[in-house]
Amino acid sequence: MAGRGRAIAATALRTGARVAWRRGFGLRRGDAASRAAAREVRRGLERLGPAFVKLGQLASVRPDLVPADLAFELGALRDRVAPHPAPAIRAVVARELGAAPDALFASWDDAPVASASIAQVHAATLARPYRPAVGPVLPAGTKVAVKVVKPGVEAALAEDVALAYRVVRLAARLPAVARLDPAALVAEVEASVARELDLRVEARASLRFARFFRDDPRILVPSVVGRHTTRRVLVTTFVDGWRLSDLGAAERAGVDAHGLAVHGATAFLRQVLELGAFHADLHPANLLVTPDGRIAYLDFGIVGTTTAAEREAIAQLLVATAFGDADRAVRASRALGLALPPDREAPIRAAVDGLLRTHLTERHPADLRGFALGVLRLLQRERVPIPPGYGLLLKSLVTVEGVARALVPDVDVVRTAAPTASDVLLRTLSRPERLRARAPAAVRAAVRELLA
C-alpha cells in the first residue's frame, strides 16, 4: 500500500512538472500549449495504471468538469493490460457457472482475444442450441465471446481508488484544481467501476440496443447468451470484422464505406433522439465493420441517456446548427440546462454565430469537432457552468464524426444529421398531446392578430 502510494505520488509529481514545462510555467498559453499539457496528463494516467486510466476515461466524457482539450485528449486512453493466466480465468468461470469451461462449451480457447483492466475475453463455441431474447436460435457450435471479470481486480481497483481520493484531496488545495471538483470525479469512478464489475448491467444494455435495432439490417448487436451470463461472466455471439483503422481490407472486400458512414451517423442519432440511450464509449475496439457490410456495436459498459424533453431540445439544437441559426441554438441549449448570464448572453450568442459560420455553414465538410471545441472553450472562458448531459452530447457527436470520417474522410455529419433531426422534431411537435398543450397559446396569438 505504502509502496504503491509512493509510486503514485512520484508519477503525479513528474506529470505535474511536465505539464508545467509544457505550459512554460504559466507563461505559455494558447491551444497548442493546452493540447501538449493534455497529452502529458494522458500519459501520466497511463503510467499510473488501470484505476487511473478508468478515471481518465470517465473524465473524457465529462467536458463539463475538465478543460475541453483535456476531455478530448483523454478520449484516446485505452487500457491494454496483460491477461490473467488461463487457470485463474477458468476458475472464475467454474465458480460462476457451476462447471469448468470444457464442460460448458464445445470448445474453449485459453488464449484471450482481448484484455483490459477489468475483464478479458475468450473465444468459445456453444455446446447446445440457445434461443436468445432477440434474434434467431443460435445452433450448437456457434462461436461466442466469453467476457470474464479478472479475479482480484475488485480489491486492486478499490485500493487504487482509495489512493486516488488521497491524491485529489491533496491536489484540491490548489484553487485551479479545486474548481474541477476532482473528488466528485473519483466518486463517479467508484460508481462506474461498480457497474462495470457487474456484467449483468452490460447484458441488459446490450439487449435494449438489440431490440431497438432488430429491424435494421445494417446494424449488428451481438446476442446475449443468458444461460451462461452472470455477474462475473458475460457470453455473447462473437463478431468477426475489421477495426476502423483497417478499412482498406474492408473496401477491397466490397464493403460500401460511404454508405456505412452515413448510416452509422444516422443510427447514432436514432439512439439519442428516439431510443433515449446511446453508446457513449465508441472507439475503434468497440466498433467493427463486418464482412457482410454491417456496423457492429460492442461493449455497452458506458451508456448515455436522454429524457423526452432533452431529445426535443437536442433535435432543435441539431437543426439550428445545420442551418447556422445561432439564436435557435442558444434557445435549445437553454432548454438543455445551459444558463447564460443575462449580461453575457448577447456576446456569447455573437461568438456562437461566428463559430457556426467558421466551422459549419461556410465549410465543407462541416467541422463539428472544431465547433464543439470552440463552444466548450467559450463557455469555460466565460465561466458558464456546462450541464453534464450537454457536454457528453457534444463530445459524443464529435466522436461519431471521427468514426464516420475514419470510414469516409470527407463525410459531412452535420448535414447527414439534419434530415433525421428534422423528422424527429416534426413527429414530436405533431403529437396530439403536444398540439393540445400548444393550442391555447396559438388561439390567443390568432385572436391578437385578428384584433390588431
Short mmCIF file of C-alpha atoms in Angstrom, two decimals:
data_model
loop_
_atom_site.label_atom_id
_atom_site.label_comp_id
_atom_site.label_asym_id
_atom_site.label_seq_id
_atom_site.Cartn_x
_atom_site.Cartn_y
_atom_site.Cartn_z
CA MET A 1 0.00 0.00 0.00
CA ALA A 2 2.72 2.43 1.05
CA GLY A 3 4.90 1.43 -1.91
CA ARG A 4 2.01 1.90 -4.32
CA GLY A 5 1.21 5.24 -2.72
CA ARG A 6 4.80 6.45 -3.16
CA ALA A 7 4.81 5.29 -6.78
CA ILE A 8 1.57 7.19 -7.47
CA ALA A 9 2.88 10.32 -5.76
CA ALA A 10 6.15 10.17 -7.73
CA THR A 11 4.32 9.74 -11.05
CA ALA A 12 1.89 12.53 -10.19
CA LEU A 13 4.79 14.89 -9.38
CA ARG A 14 6.62 14.03 -12.62
CA THR A 15 3.43 14.55 -14.62
CA GLY A 16 2.80 17.87 -12.89
CA ALA A 17 6.34 19.00 -13.72
CA ARG A 18 5.89 18.03 -17.39
CA VAL A 19 2.56 19.89 -17.57
CA ALA A 20 4.18 22.97 -16.03
CA TRP A 21 7.02 22.74 -18.57
CA ARG A 22 4.56 22.46 -21.48
CA ARG A 23 2.75 25.49 -20.11
CA GLY A 24 6.00 27.44 -19.80
CA PHE A 25 5.33 27.65 -16.06
CA GLY A 26 2.20 29.67 -16.72
CA LEU A 27 3.67 31.93 -19.39
CA ARG A 28 2.75 29.84 -22.43
CA ARG A 29 -0.92 30.00 -23.40
CA GLY A 30 -2.96 29.11 -26.45
CA ASP A 31 -4.46 25.95 -27.93
CA ALA A 32 -1.11 24.29 -28.77
CA ALA A 33 0.15 24.58 -25.18
CA SER A 34 -3.20 23.28 -23.87
CA ARG A 35 -3.07 20.24 -26.16
CA ALA A 36 0.55 19.50 -25.20
CA ALA A 37 -0.29 19.71 -21.48
CA ALA A 38 -3.33 17.46 -22.01
CA ARG A 39 -1.10 14.85 -23.69
CA GLU A 40 1.17 14.84 -20.63
CA VAL A 41 -1.81 14.24 -18.32
CA ARG A 42 -2.99 11.34 -20.51
CA ARG A 43 0.48 9.75 -20.47
CA GLY A 44 0.68 10.21 -16.71
CA LEU A 45 -2.65 8.41 -16.20
CA GLU A 46 -1.50 5.56 -18.44
CA ARG A 47 1.65 5.21 -16.32
CA LEU A 48 -0.44 5.16 -13.10
CA GLY A 49 -2.40 2.08 -14.11
CA PRO A 50 -5.95 0.71 -14.54
CA ALA A 51 -7.88 2.70 -11.91
CA PHE A 52 -6.39 5.97 -13.12
CA VAL A 53 -6.99 5.04 -16.76
CA LYS A 54 -10.60 4.47 -15.74
CA LEU A 55 -10.58 7.88 -14.03
CA GLY A 56 -9.32 9.46 -17.25
CA GLN A 57 -11.83 7.59 -19.41
CA LEU A 58 -14.66 8.88 -17.25
CA ALA A 59 -13.25 12.40 -17.35
CA SER A 60 -13.14 12.17 -21.14
CA VAL A 61 -16.94 12.05 -21.26
CA ARG A 62 -17.30 14.94 -18.80
CA PRO A 63 -16.21 18.10 -20.65
CA ASP A 64 -18.38 19.93 -18.14
CA LEU A 65 -15.79 19.11 -15.45
CA VAL A 66 -12.43 19.21 -17.21
CA PRO A 67 -10.99 21.60 -19.83
CA ALA A 68 -12.21 20.84 -23.35
CA ASP A 69 -8.74 19.99 -24.73
CA LEU A 70 -8.11 17.57 -21.87
CA ALA A 71 -11.51 15.89 -22.31
CA PHE A 72 -10.81 15.24 -25.98
CA GLU A 73 -7.24 14.05 -25.34
CA LEU A 74 -8.41 11.61 -22.66
CA GLY A 75 -10.72 10.06 -25.24
CA ALA A 76 -7.55 8.38 -26.59
CA LEU A 77 -6.98 6.49 -23.32
CA ARG A 78 -7.05 2.75 -23.74
CA ASP A 79 -6.37 0.21 -21.06
CA ARG A 80 -4.32 -2.62 -22.52
CA VAL A 81 -3.43 -4.87 -19.67
CA ALA A 82 -1.57 -8.17 -19.57
CA PRO A 83 -4.08 -11.05 -19.35
CA HIS A 84 -4.56 -13.20 -16.28
CA PRO A 85 -3.29 -16.81 -16.63
CA ALA A 86 -5.76 -19.35 -18.02
CA PRO A 87 -6.23 -21.36 -14.77
CA ALA A 88 -7.39 -18.24 -12.89
CA ILE A 89 -9.94 -17.38 -15.59
CA ARG A 90 -11.15 -20.97 -15.78
CA ALA A 91 -11.67 -20.88 -12.01
CA VAL A 92 -13.87 -17.79 -12.26
CA VAL A 93 -16.00 -19.42 -14.99
CA ALA A 94 -16.35 -22.62 -12.94
CA ARG A 95 -17.32 -20.70 -9.80
CA GLU A 96 -19.87 -18.51 -11.62
CA LEU A 97 -21.42 -21.13 -13.92
CA GLY A 98 -21.02 -24.23 -11.81
CA ALA A 99 -18.84 -26.20 -14.22
CA ALA A 100 -15.49 -25.96 -15.97
CA PRO A 101 -15.38 -24.25 -19.40
CA ASP A 102 -14.65 -27.59 -21.09
CA ALA A 103 -17.91 -28.99 -19.69
CA LEU A 104 -19.97 -25.90 -20.61
CA PHE A 105 -18.72 -25.20 -24.12
CA ALA A 106 -18.00 -27.37 -27.15
CA SER A 107 -14.63 -25.62 -27.41
CA TRP A 108 -12.72 -23.11 -25.31
CA ASP A 109 -9.62 -21.10 -26.20
CA ASP A 110 -7.28 -20.33 -23.30
CA ALA A 111 -5.59 -17.57 -25.32
CA PRO A 112 -7.60 -14.36 -24.74
CA VAL A 113 -8.71 -12.25 -27.72
CA ALA A 114 -8.69 -9.05 -25.62
CA SER A 115 -7.56 -7.99 -22.15
CA ALA A 116 -8.46 -4.74 -20.36
CA SER A 117 -8.23 -3.56 -16.77
CA ILE A 118 -11.44 -5.17 -15.53
CA ALA A 119 -12.08 -8.16 -17.77
CA GLN A 120 -10.66 -10.30 -20.55
CA VAL A 121 -12.39 -12.06 -23.43
CA HIS A 122 -12.01 -15.65 -24.62
CA ALA A 123 -13.44 -17.35 -27.70
CA ALA A 124 -15.57 -20.48 -27.28
CA THR A 125 -18.36 -22.35 -29.09
CA LEU A 126 -21.78 -23.32 -27.77
CA ALA A 127 -22.26 -26.95 -26.80
CA ARG A 128 -26.05 -26.77 -27.19
CA PRO A 129 -28.51 -24.57 -29.16
CA TYR A 130 -29.73 -21.41 -27.43
CA ARG A 131 -32.72 -19.14 -28.13
CA PRO A 132 -31.71 -15.53 -27.26
CA ALA A 133 -34.20 -12.86 -26.19
CA VAL A 134 -33.64 -11.11 -29.56
CA GLY A 135 -32.78 -12.79 -32.85
CA PRO A 136 -32.84 -16.32 -34.23
CA VAL A 137 -31.88 -19.52 -32.41
CA LEU A 138 -28.13 -19.96 -32.05
CA PRO A 139 -27.25 -23.52 -33.10
CA ALA A 140 -24.72 -25.69 -31.29
CA GLY A 141 -21.25 -24.79 -32.47
CA THR A 142 -21.98 -21.03 -32.65
CA LYS A 143 -18.81 -19.06 -31.89
CA VAL A 144 -19.20 -16.88 -28.77
CA ALA A 145 -17.18 -14.29 -26.86
CA VAL A 146 -16.84 -15.04 -23.13
CA LYS A 147 -16.06 -11.92 -21.11
CA VAL A 148 -14.72 -12.74 -17.64
CA VAL A 149 -14.04 -10.34 -14.76
CA LYS A 150 -10.45 -10.88 -13.66
CA PRO A 151 -10.00 -12.35 -10.17
CA GLY A 152 -8.74 -9.90 -7.59
CA VAL A 153 -9.45 -6.88 -9.78
CA GLU A 154 -12.14 -5.55 -7.44
CA ALA A 155 -9.75 -5.30 -4.48
CA ALA A 156 -6.96 -3.81 -6.62
CA LEU A 157 -9.26 -1.16 -8.06
CA ALA A 158 -10.65 -0.34 -4.60
CA GLU A 159 -7.08 0.20 -3.37
CA ASP A 160 -6.25 2.49 -6.28
CA VAL A 161 -9.49 4.43 -5.90
CA ALA A 162 -8.71 4.98 -2.20
CA LEU A 163 -5.26 6.27 -3.18
CA ALA A 164 -6.83 8.44 -5.90
CA TYR A 165 -9.01 10.06 -3.20
CA ARG A 166 -5.89 10.90 -1.21
CA VAL A 167 -4.13 12.33 -4.26
CA VAL A 168 -7.05 14.52 -5.34
CA ARG A 169 -7.61 15.79 -1.80
CA LEU A 170 -4.02 16.97 -1.77
CA ALA A 171 -4.30 18.39 -5.29
CA ALA A 172 -7.56 20.16 -4.39
CA ARG A 173 -5.55 22.52 -2.19
CA LEU A 174 -4.67 24.28 -5.43
CA PRO A 175 -7.57 26.62 -6.38
CA ALA A 176 -7.32 25.73 -10.08
CA VAL A 177 -7.74 22.03 -9.25
CA ALA A 178 -10.41 22.55 -6.57
CA ARG A 179 -12.64 24.25 -9.15
CA LEU A 180 -12.76 20.96 -11.10
CA ASP A 181 -14.11 19.08 -8.04
CA PRO A 182 -11.79 16.07 -8.54
CA ALA A 183 -13.25 14.22 -5.52
CA ALA A 184 -16.62 14.12 -7.32
CA LEU A 185 -14.91 12.67 -10.35
CA VAL A 186 -13.27 9.93 -8.28
CA ALA A 187 -16.68 9.19 -6.72
CA GLU A 188 -18.03 8.71 -10.23
CA VAL A 189 -15.16 6.33 -10.95
CA GLU A 190 -16.22 4.25 -7.97
CA ALA A 191 -19.79 4.09 -9.26
CA SER A 192 -18.65 3.39 -12.84
CA VAL A 193 -16.33 0.59 -11.73
CA ALA A 194 -19.13 -0.94 -9.66
CA ARG A 195 -21.36 -1.00 -12.76
CA GLU A 196 -18.64 -2.47 -14.96
CA LEU A 197 -17.85 -5.18 -12.42
CA ASP A 198 -21.45 -6.41 -12.75
CA LEU A 199 -21.65 -7.73 -16.30
CA ARG A 200 -25.44 -8.19 -16.00
CA VAL A 201 -25.72 -4.38 -16.37
CA GLU A 202 -23.92 -4.54 -19.70
CA ALA A 203 -26.04 -7.53 -20.75
CA ARG A 204 -29.27 -5.55 -20.13
CA ALA A 205 -27.98 -2.57 -22.13
CA SER A 206 -26.96 -4.86 -24.97
CA LEU A 207 -30.44 -6.42 -25.05
CA ARG A 208 -32.05 -2.98 -25.14
CA PHE A 209 -29.98 -1.93 -28.15
CA ALA A 210 -30.57 -5.26 -29.88
CA ARG A 211 -34.34 -4.82 -29.57
CA PHE A 212 -34.17 -1.27 -30.85
CA PHE A 213 -32.12 -2.16 -33.94
CA ARG A 214 -33.73 -5.57 -34.59
CA ASP A 215 -35.28 -4.28 -37.85
CA ASP A 216 -32.13 -2.52 -39.09
CA PRO A 217 -30.20 -4.96 -41.32
CA ARG A 218 -27.06 -2.77 -41.31
CA ILE A 219 -26.62 -2.65 -37.51
CA LEU A 220 -25.39 -5.68 -35.57
CA VAL A 221 -25.66 -6.00 -31.79
CA PRO A 222 -24.28 -9.34 -30.50
CA SER A 223 -26.86 -11.69 -28.99
CA VAL A 224 -26.54 -12.31 -25.25
CA VAL A 225 -26.44 -15.95 -24.15
CA GLY A 226 -28.38 -15.54 -20.91
CA ARG A 227 -27.86 -19.17 -19.93
CA HIS A 228 -24.14 -18.51 -19.40
CA THR A 229 -24.30 -14.90 -18.17
CA THR A 230 -23.78 -13.96 -14.52
CA ARG A 231 -22.35 -11.08 -12.51
CA ARG A 232 -18.78 -12.04 -13.48
CA VAL A 233 -19.30 -13.72 -16.87
CA LEU A 234 -20.96 -12.35 -20.00
CA VAL A 235 -21.39 -14.53 -23.08
CA THR A 236 -22.39 -13.02 -26.43
CA THR A 237 -22.13 -14.08 -30.06
CA PHE A 238 -18.63 -13.50 -31.43
CA VAL A 239 -18.25 -10.77 -34.07
CA ASP A 240 -15.64 -11.04 -36.78
CA GLY A 241 -14.83 -7.79 -38.55
CA TRP A 242 -12.40 -5.03 -39.33
CA ARG A 243 -11.48 -2.23 -36.99
CA LEU A 244 -11.91 1.26 -38.42
CA SER A 245 -8.14 1.56 -38.66
CA ASP A 246 -8.07 -1.35 -41.13
CA LEU A 247 -10.74 -0.38 -43.62
CA GLY A 248 -8.55 -0.83 -46.66
CA ALA A 249 -9.15 -4.56 -46.41
CA ALA A 250 -12.88 -3.99 -45.89
CA GLU A 251 -13.19 -1.87 -49.02
CA ARG A 252 -11.19 -4.39 -51.05
CA ALA A 253 -13.74 -6.96 -49.87
CA GLY A 254 -16.55 -4.80 -51.32
CA VAL A 255 -17.84 -3.02 -48.20
CA ASP A 256 -19.66 0.26 -49.01
CA ALA A 257 -17.71 2.55 -46.68
CA HIS A 258 -19.62 5.74 -47.63
CA GLY A 259 -23.00 4.09 -47.09
CA LEU A 260 -21.85 2.76 -43.71
CA ALA A 261 -20.53 6.18 -42.64
CA VAL A 262 -23.87 7.85 -43.36
CA HIS A 263 -25.87 5.00 -41.85
CA GLY A 264 -23.65 4.91 -38.76
CA ALA A 265 -24.18 8.61 -38.09
CA THR A 266 -27.94 8.22 -38.57
CA ALA A 267 -28.01 5.17 -36.28
CA PHE A 268 -26.29 7.17 -33.55
CA LEU A 269 -28.85 9.97 -33.87
CA ARG A 270 -31.66 7.43 -33.60
CA GLN A 271 -30.13 6.29 -30.31
CA VAL A 272 -30.04 9.87 -28.98
CA LEU A 273 -33.37 11.10 -30.38
CA GLU A 274 -35.58 8.01 -30.36
CA LEU A 275 -34.17 5.33 -28.04
CA GLY A 276 -33.17 7.80 -25.32
CA ALA A 277 -29.92 5.89 -24.69
CA PHE A 278 -26.71 5.99 -26.65
CA HIS A 279 -23.41 4.12 -26.77
CA ALA A 280 -21.09 6.61 -25.07
CA ASP A 281 -17.80 4.70 -25.46
CA LEU A 282 -17.31 4.49 -29.21
CA HIS A 283 -13.70 3.80 -30.10
CA PRO A 284 -12.04 1.50 -32.68
CA ALA A 285 -12.15 -1.53 -30.38
CA ASN A 286 -15.89 -1.18 -29.75
CA LEU A 287 -17.00 -0.67 -33.34
CA LEU A 288 -16.36 -3.16 -36.14
CA VAL A 289 -17.27 -3.38 -39.81
CA THR A 290 -18.36 -6.92 -40.62
CA PRO A 291 -17.62 -8.80 -43.87
CA ASP A 292 -21.32 -8.62 -44.81
CA GLY A 293 -21.26 -4.80 -44.60
CA ARG A 294 -22.77 -4.15 -41.17
CA ILE A 295 -21.69 -1.94 -38.26
CA ALA A 296 -21.26 -3.99 -35.09
CA TYR A 297 -21.51 -2.29 -31.69
CA LEU A 298 -19.54 -3.97 -28.89
CA ASP A 299 -19.18 -3.31 -25.15
CA PHE A 300 -22.16 -1.42 -23.70
CA GLY A 301 -20.39 -0.64 -20.43
CA ILE A 302 -20.86 3.15 -20.75
CA VAL A 303 -24.28 4.33 -21.97
CA GLY A 304 -25.59 7.92 -22.03
CA THR A 305 -29.30 8.67 -21.62
CA THR A 306 -31.69 11.43 -22.71
CA THR A 307 -35.18 12.37 -21.46
CA ALA A 308 -38.07 13.19 -23.80
CA ALA A 309 -37.64 16.94 -23.19
CA GLU A 310 -33.89 16.66 -23.82
CA ARG A 311 -34.48 14.75 -27.05
CA GLU A 312 -36.68 17.54 -28.40
CA ALA A 313 -34.13 20.18 -27.38
CA ILE A 314 -31.29 18.16 -28.96
CA ALA A 315 -33.25 17.88 -32.21
CA GLN A 316 -33.79 21.66 -32.12
CA LEU A 317 -30.08 22.17 -31.49
CA LEU A 318 -29.05 19.90 -34.36
CA VAL A 319 -31.43 21.60 -36.79
CA ALA A 320 -30.18 25.01 -35.63
CA THR A 321 -26.54 24.08 -36.19
CA ALA A 322 -27.29 22.57 -39.60
CA PHE A 323 -28.91 25.84 -40.69
CA GLY A 324 -26.46 28.14 -38.88
CA ASP A 325 -29.18 29.63 -36.64
CA ALA A 326 -27.34 30.93 -33.54
CA ASP A 327 -30.49 32.27 -31.83
CA ARG A 328 -32.24 28.92 -32.10
CA ALA A 329 -29.09 27.09 -30.98
CA VAL A 330 -28.87 29.23 -27.83
CA ARG A 331 -32.59 28.70 -27.07
CA ALA A 332 -32.21 24.93 -27.47
CA SER A 333 -29.07 24.98 -25.32
CA ARG A 334 -31.01 26.79 -22.61
CA ALA A 335 -33.63 24.02 -22.72
CA LEU A 336 -30.76 21.55 -22.13
CA GLY A 337 -29.86 23.34 -18.91
CA LEU A 338 -27.31 25.88 -20.12
CA ALA A 339 -27.82 29.03 -18.02
CA LEU A 340 -26.29 32.08 -19.69
CA PRO A 341 -25.85 35.22 -17.54
CA PRO A 342 -28.21 37.88 -18.97
CA ASP A 343 -25.43 40.45 -19.28
CA ARG A 344 -23.24 37.99 -21.25
CA GLU A 345 -25.90 36.41 -23.46
CA ALA A 346 -25.55 38.81 -26.41
CA PRO A 347 -21.73 38.49 -26.79
CA ILE A 348 -21.91 34.71 -26.27
CA ARG A 349 -24.61 34.42 -28.95
CA ALA A 350 -22.45 36.51 -31.30
CA ALA A 351 -19.47 34.23 -30.60
CA VAL A 352 -21.60 31.14 -31.27
CA ASP A 353 -22.73 32.70 -34.55
CA GLY A 354 -19.08 33.18 -35.52
CA LEU A 355 -18.26 29.55 -34.64
CA LEU A 356 -21.24 28.33 -36.67
CA ARG A 357 -20.08 30.24 -39.74
CA THR A 358 -16.40 29.33 -39.37
CA HIS A 359 -16.82 25.62 -38.71
CA LEU A 360 -20.20 24.63 -40.14
CA THR A 361 -22.13 26.77 -42.61
CA GLU A 362 -19.17 28.17 -44.58
CA ARG A 363 -17.12 24.99 -44.56
CA HIS A 364 -17.47 21.72 -46.41
CA PRO A 365 -17.36 19.21 -44.98
CA ALA A 366 -18.55 20.79 -41.74
CA ASP A 367 -16.07 20.62 -38.85
CA LEU A 368 -18.18 19.50 -35.90
CA ARG A 369 -15.12 18.88 -33.72
CA GLY A 370 -13.88 22.43 -34.24
CA PHE A 371 -17.32 23.84 -33.49
CA ALA A 372 -17.83 21.75 -30.33
CA LEU A 373 -14.35 22.55 -29.02
CA GLY A 374 -14.96 26.24 -29.73
CA VAL A 375 -18.28 26.22 -27.86
CA LEU A 376 -16.84 24.38 -24.84
CA ARG A 377 -13.79 26.68 -24.70
CA LEU A 378 -16.10 29.71 -24.99
CA LEU A 379 -18.32 28.55 -22.12
CA GLN A 380 -15.33 27.65 -19.93
CA ARG A 381 -13.69 31.02 -20.71
CA GLU A 382 -16.93 32.82 -19.78
CA ARG A 383 -17.24 30.61 -16.67
CA VAL A 384 -20.68 29.37 -17.72
CA PRO A 385 -21.43 26.01 -16.00
CA ILE A 386 -21.81 23.24 -18.59
CA PRO A 387 -24.61 20.73 -17.83
CA PRO A 388 -23.22 17.15 -17.76
CA GLY A 389 -25.58 15.86 -20.46
CA TYR A 390 -24.82 18.84 -22.72
CA GLY A 391 -21.07 18.24 -22.59
CA LEU A 392 -21.43 14.49 -23.11
CA LEU A 393 -23.70 15.03 -26.09
CA LEU A 394 -21.25 17.39 -27.80
CA LYS A 395 -18.38 15.02 -27.09
CA SER A 396 -20.33 12.01 -28.38
CA LEU A 397 -21.34 13.80 -31.59
CA VAL A 398 -17.69 14.67 -32.20
CA THR A 399 -16.79 11.00 -31.63
CA VAL A 400 -19.39 9.96 -34.19
CA GLU A 401 -17.93 12.45 -36.65
CA GLY A 402 -14.49 10.94 -36.04
CA VAL A 403 -15.82 7.42 -36.56
CA ALA A 404 -17.63 8.39 -39.76
CA ARG A 405 -14.51 10.10 -41.08
CA ALA A 406 -12.47 7.00 -40.38
CA LEU A 407 -14.80 5.39 -42.93
CA VAL A 408 -15.01 8.32 -45.36
CA PRO A 409 -12.70 11.32 -44.74
CA ASP A 410 -14.97 13.96 -46.31
CA VAL A 411 -18.33 12.82 -44.91
CA ASP A 412 -20.43 15.73 -43.56
CA VAL A 413 -22.03 14.52 -40.33
CA VAL A 414 -23.89 17.78 -39.64
CA ARG A 415 -25.74 17.75 -42.95
CA THR A 416 -26.25 13.99 -42.64
CA ALA A 417 -27.87 14.55 -39.23
CA ALA A 418 -30.25 17.31 -40.34
CA PRO A 419 -32.99 15.16 -42.01
CA THR A 420 -33.14 12.73 -39.05
CA ALA A 421 -33.30 15.60 -36.53
CA SER A 422 -35.98 17.40 -38.60
CA ASP A 423 -38.04 14.23 -38.86
CA VAL A 424 -37.88 13.58 -35.11
CA LEU A 425 -38.76 17.21 -34.42
CA LEU A 426 -41.75 17.10 -36.76
CA ARG A 427 -43.08 13.92 -35.19
CA THR A 428 -42.55 15.33 -31.68
CA LEU A 429 -44.31 18.60 -32.40
CA SER A 430 -47.24 16.90 -34.17
CA ARG A 431 -48.10 14.56 -31.28
CA PRO A 432 -51.71 15.10 -30.08
CA GLU A 433 -50.70 15.90 -26.50
CA ARG A 434 -48.18 18.44 -27.76
CA LEU A 435 -50.75 20.06 -30.08
CA ARG A 436 -53.27 20.22 -27.21
CA ALA A 437 -50.70 21.86 -24.95
CA ARG A 438 -49.84 24.49 -27.55
CA ALA A 439 -53.42 25.14 -28.73
CA PRO A 440 -54.37 27.85 -26.16
CA ALA A 441 -51.27 29.93 -26.94
CA ALA A 442 -51.88 29.53 -30.69
CA VAL A 443 -55.52 30.63 -30.34
CA ARG A 444 -54.50 33.67 -28.29
CA ALA A 445 -51.93 34.63 -30.88
CA ALA A 446 -54.53 34.27 -33.67
CA VAL A 447 -57.05 36.41 -31.79
CA ARG A 448 -54.42 39.10 -31.19
CA GLU A 449 -53.62 39.07 -34.90
CA LEU A 450 -57.32 39.43 -35.84
CA LEU A 451 -57.86 42.29 -33.41
CA ALA A 452 -54.72 44.15 -34.37
#
